[in-house]
Amino acid sequence: MKNYKPKNRLTPEAYIDGILKGDRVTLSRAITIIESNLESDKKLAKEIVQKILPSSGKSIRIGITGVPGVGKSTFIEVFGLYLVKQGHRVAILSIDPSSQRSKGSILGDKTRMEDLANLEEAYIRPSASGDTLGGVSNKTGETMLLCEAAGYDVILIETVGVGQSETAVHGMTDFFLLLMLAGAGDELQGIKKGIMEMADMVVINKADGENITMSNMAKRQYQNALHIFPASESGWRPVVSTASAIKNIGISKVWDEILKFKTLVDDNGYFLKNRNHQQIKWMYNNINEELKQLFYGSKNIKNELSSLENDIVTNKISPVKAAQEIIEQFKKSF
Ligand code: GDP
């Protein structure tokens, strides 16, 4: 298995040419390489990403989150259709490290966005599954770069607003949109406060029918809640609005706010500063991951650790000294 080399691979140049021409079939095949765990594919993926890098980045990257059932798929479909009408090319990706557990929970069912998926100007790619959040983030991040190189100028990255993947998505997007529901009991509905703090915009979805009054009340509540958070470095004050994805109400308002945000952060320099910061952090995240794997994956270290654990519980060595000793031993192995 280790030396297995899939036969249906193209040359790196063929992938790059196809992507730069905006050819969706080649784009999809290249994303499959990015998602692959085969060593030969990993090498090929690095080469493709490296070569398309100068053509990436020319987009607005939007993270969208909210608890299951809030209406993310419905919203993204009408939002995507709206953006295409405005002349944009939209790529929709998802990040869901828990997809092993809840297979197909987000975007798994493409038919939920059938109208959008049928358009040439829209590209929908369901979640890359993976064991670690770091791995999934890498794959989604590189997929995003490929989509940009293929000419998609709005990237929507969807995530389920219940776990830590929001931080990962926030770390790779320019604008973070949180979808909420009115009157679902708890004011924050299981959305962790940290996620609220990351939001550049909160949209109360399902503001239709008898839900309208409650949605307007919720809007005021969230406006108050957001007010107490410290001002964001971007200089942007988070906005709260209501929408009905199903009735196609309040959708253009979301895009208008995103454009206002973009103008502000372009003018004050935050857009570029944040992008640069994200790129650098992306590298450090990978270094941290690799170092951890190098350390904990070593057989000697594993053995030594279990003996140190014993020494610690029998008070033979202090935890701090134990940590120092094993790091020293690790250093010697180079
Ligand atoms: P997701 O799990 O967040 O992706 O949510 P879905 O988009 O699958 O929507 C969950 C349910 O809410 C579906 O039955 C949708 O038809 C419904 N829904 C989505 N948006 C709206 C809306 O604006 N108003 C109403 N009344 N229902 C909606």
Coordinates of C-alpha atoms and ligand atoms in Angstrom, one line a residue:
M1 CA 0.0 0.0 0.0
K2 CA 2.8 2.3 0.9
N3 CA 4.3 2.3 -2.6
Y4 CA 1.0 2.4 -4.3
K5 CA 0.9 5.1 -6.9
P6 CA -2.5 5.9 -8.4
K7 CA -2.4 5.7 -12.2
N8 CA -5.0 8.3 -13.1
R9 CA -2.9 11.2 -12.0
L10 CA -2.1 14.1 -14.4
T11 CA 1.2 15.9 -14.5
P12 CA 1.5 18.9 -12.1
E13 CA 1.5 21.2 -15.1
A14 CA -1.8 19.8 -16.4
Y15 CA -3.5 20.4 -13.0
I16 CA -2.1 23.9 -12.8
D17 CA -3.1 24.8 -16.4
G18 CA -6.6 23.4 -15.8
I19 CA -7.1 25.3 -12.5
L20 CA -5.9 28.6 -14.0
K21 CA -8.3 28.2 -16.9
G22 CA -11.1 27.7 -14.4
D23 CA -11.8 24.1 -15.5
R24 CA -14.0 22.7 -12.8
V25 CA -13.2 19.0 -13.5
T26 CA -9.5 19.6 -13.1
L27 CA -10.1 21.7 -10.0
S28 CA -12.1 18.9 -8.5
R29 CA -9.4 16.4 -9.3
A30 CA -6.7 18.6 -7.8
I31 CA -8.7 19.0 -4.6
T32 CA -8.9 15.2 -4.4
I33 CA -5.1 15.2 -4.5
I34 CA -5.1 17.7 -1.7
E35 CA -7.4 15.5 0.3
S36 CA -5.5 12.4 -0.3
N37 CA -3.2 10.9 2.4
L38 CA -1.0 9.0 -0.1
E39 CA 2.6 10.1 0.1
S40 CA 2.9 10.5 -3.7
D41 CA -0.2 12.7 -3.7
K42 CA 1.0 14.8 -0.8
K43 CA 4.1 15.6 -2.8
L44 CA 2.0 16.4 -5.9
A45 CA -0.4 18.6 -3.9
K46 CA 2.5 20.7 -2.5
E47 CA 3.8 21.3 -6.0
I48 CA 0.4 22.3 -7.3
V49 CA -0.3 24.7 -4.4
Q50 CA 3.1 26.2 -4.6
K51 CA 2.7 26.9 -8.3
I52 CA -0.8 28.4 -8.2
L53 CA 0.0 30.5 -5.1
P54 CA 0.7 33.8 -7.1
S55 CA -2.8 33.5 -8.6
S56 CA -4.6 32.9 -5.3
G57 CA -5.8 35.4 -2.7
K58 CA -8.0 37.6 -4.9
S59 CA -11.2 36.9 -3.2
I60 CA -13.2 37.8 -0.1
R61 CA -13.2 34.8 2.3
I62 CA -16.4 34.5 4.4
G63 CA -16.8 32.1 7.3
I64 CA -20.4 31.0 8.0
T65 CA -21.5 29.2 11.1
G66 CA -24.5 28.4 13.2
V67 CA -26.0 25.4 15.0
P68 CA -27.5 22.6 12.9
G69 CA -31.0 23.5 11.8
V70 CA -30.4 27.3 11.9
G71 CA -30.7 27.3 8.1
K72 CA -27.1 27.4 6.9
S73 CA -27.7 25.4 3.7
T74 CA -30.8 27.3 2.8
F75 CA -29.1 30.6 3.5
I76 CA -25.9 29.7 1.6
E77 CA -28.0 28.7 -1.4
V78 CA -29.9 31.9 -1.6
F79 CA -26.9 34.0 -0.7
G80 CA -24.8 32.1 -3.4
L81 CA -27.6 32.6 -6.0
Y82 CA -27.7 36.3 -5.1
L83 CA -23.9 36.7 -5.5
V84 CA -23.9 34.9 -8.8
K85 CA -26.6 37.4 -10.0
Q86 CA -24.3 40.2 -8.9
G87 CA -21.6 38.8 -11.3
H88 CA -19.5 36.9 -8.8
R89 CA -18.1 33.4 -8.9
V90 CA -18.7 31.6 -5.6
A91 CA -17.0 28.6 -4.1
I92 CA -18.6 26.9 -1.1
L93 CA -16.4 24.8 1.1
S94 CA -17.1 23.2 4.5
I95 CA -15.0 22.3 7.4
D96 CA -16.2 19.6 9.7
P97 CA -13.6 17.6 11.6
S98 CA -16.4 15.7 13.3
S99 CA -17.7 14.4 10.0
Q100 CA -16.5 10.9 10.9
R101 CA -19.2 11.0 13.6
S102 CA -21.9 12.9 11.8
K103 CA -21.2 11.9 8.3
G104 CA -22.9 14.1 5.8
S105 CA -24.3 16.5 8.3
I106 CA -23.1 19.5 6.5
L107 CA -23.2 19.9 2.7
G108 CA -23.2 16.1 2.5
D109 CA -26.4 16.3 0.7
K110 CA -25.6 18.4 -2.4
T111 CA -29.2 18.2 -3.5
R112 CA -30.0 20.7 -0.7
M113 CA -28.3 23.3 -2.8
E114 CA -29.3 22.0 -6.2
D115 CA -30.2 25.3 -7.8
L116 CA -26.8 26.7 -6.9
A117 CA -24.9 23.6 -7.7
N118 CA -26.2 23.6 -11.2
L119 CA -24.7 27.0 -12.0
E120 CA -21.4 27.3 -13.8
E121 CA -20.5 30.2 -11.5
A122 CA -20.8 28.2 -8.3
Y123 CA -18.6 25.5 -7.0
I124 CA -19.6 23.4 -4.0
R125 CA -17.2 21.0 -2.3
P126 CA -18.3 19.0 0.7
S127 CA -16.1 18.7 3.7
A128 CA -12.8 17.0 3.7
S129 CA -12.9 14.5 6.5
G130 CA -9.9 13.9 8.7
D131 CA -8.7 12.9 12.1
T132 CA -7.2 16.1 13.2
L133 CA -8.6 19.6 13.0
G134 CA -5.1 20.8 11.8
G135 CA -5.3 18.3 9.0
V136 CA -8.8 19.4 8.0
S137 CA -7.8 23.0 8.2
N138 CA -4.8 22.5 5.9
K139 CA -7.0 20.7 3.3
T140 CA -9.7 23.3 3.4
G141 CA -7.2 26.2 3.4
E142 CA -5.4 24.7 0.3
T143 CA -8.7 24.0 -1.4
M144 CA -9.6 27.6 -0.9
L145 CA -6.3 28.7 -2.6
L146 CA -7.1 26.5 -5.6
C147 CA -10.6 27.8 -5.9
E148 CA -9.2 31.4 -5.9
A149 CA -6.7 30.5 -8.6
A150 CA -9.6 29.0 -10.6
G151 CA -11.3 32.4 -10.5
Y152 CA -13.8 32.2 -7.7
D153 CA -13.9 35.6 -6.0
V154 CA -16.2 34.9 -3.1
I155 CA -15.3 31.9 -0.9
L156 CA -17.9 30.7 1.6
I157 CA -16.6 28.4 4.3
E158 CA -19.3 26.7 6.2
T159 CA -18.9 25.1 9.7
V160 CA -21.2 23.9 12.4
G161 CA -21.3 26.3 15.2
V162 CA -20.8 23.9 18.1
G163 CA -17.1 23.0 18.2
Q164 CA -13.6 24.3 17.8
S165 CA -13.6 24.3 14.0
E166 CA -15.0 27.9 14.2
T167 CA -11.7 29.1 15.4
A168 CA -10.0 27.4 12.5
V169 CA -12.4 28.9 10.0
H170 CA -12.1 32.3 11.6
G171 CA -8.4 31.9 11.2
M172 CA -8.7 31.5 7.4
T173 CA -11.4 34.0 6.5
D174 CA -11.8 37.8 6.3
F175 CA -15.3 38.0 7.5
F176 CA -17.2 35.8 10.0
L177 CA -20.9 35.5 9.8
L178 CA -22.9 33.8 12.6
L179 CA -26.5 32.6 11.9
M180 CA -28.8 32.5 14.9
L181 CA -32.4 31.8 15.7
A182 CA -34.8 34.0 17.7
G183 CA -36.5 32.6 20.8
A184 CA -34.8 29.3 20.8
G185 CA -34.6 29.5 24.6
D186 CA -31.2 30.3 25.8
E187 CA -30.0 33.6 24.5
L188 CA -26.9 32.2 23.0
Q189 CA -28.4 28.8 22.0
G190 CA -25.4 26.7 22.7
I191 CA -23.2 29.0 20.6
K192 CA -20.2 29.5 22.8
K193 CA -19.5 33.1 23.8
G194 CA -16.1 32.9 22.0
I195 CA -17.9 32.3 18.7
M196 CA -20.1 35.4 19.3
E197 CA -17.0 37.4 19.9
M198 CA -15.5 36.3 16.5
A199 CA -18.6 37.4 14.6
D200 CA -18.5 40.4 12.3
M201 CA -22.1 40.0 11.6
V202 CA -25.0 38.1 13.3
V203 CA -27.9 37.2 11.2
I204 CA -31.1 36.1 12.9
N205 CA -32.5 33.7 10.3
K206 CA -36.1 32.5 9.9
A207 CA -37.4 36.0 10.5
D208 CA -40.7 35.2 8.8
G209 CA -44.3 34.5 9.6
E210 CA -45.0 34.7 13.3
N211 CA -41.3 34.7 14.0
I212 CA -40.9 38.3 12.9
T213 CA -41.6 40.0 16.2
M214 CA -39.4 37.6 18.1
S215 CA -36.6 38.0 15.6
N216 CA -36.6 41.8 16.0
M217 CA -36.5 41.4 19.7
A218 CA -33.6 39.0 19.4
K219 CA -31.9 41.5 17.1
R220 CA -31.9 44.1 19.8
Q221 CA -30.7 41.5 22.4
Y222 CA -27.7 40.5 20.2
Q223 CA -27.0 44.2 19.5
N224 CA -26.7 44.7 23.2
A225 CA -24.7 41.6 23.8
L226 CA -22.2 42.5 21.1
H227 CA -21.9 46.0 22.4
I228 CA -20.1 44.8 25.5
F229 CA -17.3 43.0 23.6
P230 CA -14.1 45.0 23.2
A231 CA -13.8 46.8 19.9
S232 CA -12.2 44.6 17.3
E233 CA -8.8 45.3 15.8
S234 CA -10.3 45.7 12.4
G235 CA -12.1 48.8 13.5
W236 CA -15.4 47.2 12.4
R237 CA -18.4 47.2 14.7
P238 CA -20.3 43.9 14.4
V239 CA -23.7 44.2 12.8
V240 CA -26.9 42.4 13.7
S241 CA -29.7 41.9 11.1
T242 CA -32.7 39.7 10.5
A243 CA -33.2 37.5 7.4
S244 CA -35.4 34.8 6.0
A245 CA -33.5 32.5 3.8
I246 CA -36.6 30.7 2.8
K247 CA -38.4 33.9 1.7
N248 CA -35.3 35.5 0.3
I249 CA -35.5 38.5 2.6
G250 CA -32.5 40.3 4.1
I251 CA -30.0 38.6 1.8
S252 CA -28.7 41.7 0.0
K253 CA -28.2 43.5 3.3
V254 CA -25.7 40.8 4.3
W255 CA -23.7 41.4 1.2
D256 CA -23.9 45.2 1.6
E257 CA -22.5 44.9 5.0
I258 CA -19.7 42.7 3.8
L259 CA -18.8 45.3 1.1
K260 CA -18.8 48.0 3.7
F261 CA -16.5 45.9 5.9
K262 CA -14.2 45.3 2.9
T263 CA -14.0 49.0 2.1
L264 CA -13.2 49.8 5.7
V265 CA -10.5 47.2 6.2
D266 CA -8.9 47.9 2.8
D267 CA -8.7 51.6 3.7
N268 CA -7.3 51.1 7.2
G269 CA -4.9 48.4 6.2
Y270 CA -6.4 45.7 8.3
F271 CA -7.4 43.4 5.4
L272 CA -3.8 42.8 4.3
K273 CA -2.4 42.8 7.8
N274 CA -4.9 40.1 8.9
R275 CA -4.2 38.0 5.8
N276 CA -0.5 38.2 6.4
H277 CA -1.0 37.3 10.0
Q278 CA -3.2 34.3 9.1
Q279 CA -0.6 33.0 6.6
I280 CA 2.2 33.2 9.2
K281 CA 0.0 31.6 11.9
W282 CA -0.8 28.8 9.4
M283 CA 2.8 28.0 9.2
Y284 CA 3.3 28.0 13.0
N285 CA 0.3 25.8 13.4
N286 CA 1.9 23.3 11.1
I287 CA 5.2 23.5 12.8
N288 CA 3.6 22.8 16.2
E289 CA 1.7 19.8 14.7
E290 CA 4.7 18.3 13.1
L291 CA 6.8 18.8 16.2
K292 CA 4.3 17.1 18.4
Q293 CA 4.1 14.2 16.0
L294 CA 7.8 13.9 15.8
F295 CA 8.0 13.9 19.6
Y296 CA 5.1 11.7 20.6
G297 CA 5.5 9.5 17.6
S298 CA 9.0 8.4 18.6
K299 CA 9.1 4.9 20.1
N300 CA 11.9 5.7 22.6
I301 CA 10.0 8.8 23.8
K302 CA 6.8 6.7 24.3
N303 CA 8.7 4.2 26.4
E304 CA 10.5 6.8 28.4
L305 CA 7.2 8.7 29.0
S306 CA 5.5 5.7 30.5
S307 CA 8.4 5.1 32.9
L308 CA 8.4 8.8 33.8
E309 CA 4.7 8.7 34.5
N310 CA 5.5 5.9 37.1
D311 CA 8.2 8.0 38.7
I312 CA 5.9 11.0 39.0
V313 CA 3.1 9.1 40.8
T314 CA 5.6 7.5 43.1
N315 CA 7.2 10.9 43.8
K316 CA 10.6 10.0 42.5
I317 CA 10.7 12.9 40.1
S318 CA 8.8 16.2 39.9
P319 CA 6.7 16.8 36.8
V320 CA 8.8 19.8 35.8
K321 CA 12.0 17.9 36.0
A322 CA 10.5 14.9 34.2
A323 CA 9.5 17.2 31.3
Q324 CA 13.0 18.7 31.2
E325 CA 14.7 15.3 31.2
I326 CA 12.7 13.9 28.4
I327 CA 13.1 17.0 26.2
E328 CA 16.9 16.8 26.8
Q329 CA 16.8 13.2 25.7
F330 CA 14.8 14.2 22.6
K331 CA 17.3 16.9 21.7
K332 CA 20.1 14.3 21.9
S333 CA 18.4 12.1 19.3
F334 CA 19.2 14.7 16.6
Ligands
GDP1 P1 -28.6 23.8 8.5 O1 -28.7 22.5 9.3 O2 -28.2 24.9 9.4 O3 -27.9 23.7 7.2 O4 -30.2 24.1 8.2 P2 -31.0 23.9 6.9 O5 -30.7 24.9 5.8 O6 -31.0 22.5 6.5 O7 -32.5 24.3 7.4 C1 -33.1 23.6 8.5 C2 -34.6 23.7 8.4 O8 -35.0 25.1 8.5 C3 -35.1 23.3 7.0 O9 -36.4 22.7 7.2 C4 -35.3 24.6 6.3 O10 -36.4 24.6 5.3 C5 -35.7 25.6 7.4 N1 -35.4 27.0 7.2 C6 -34.2 27.4 6.7 N2 -34.2 28.8 6.5 C7 -35.4 29.2 6.9 C8 -36.1 30.4 7.0 O11 -35.6 31.5 6.7 N3 -37.4 30.5 7.5 C9 -38.0 29.3 7.9 N4 -39.2 29.4 8.3 N5 -37.4 28.1 7.8 C10 -36.2 28.0 7.3

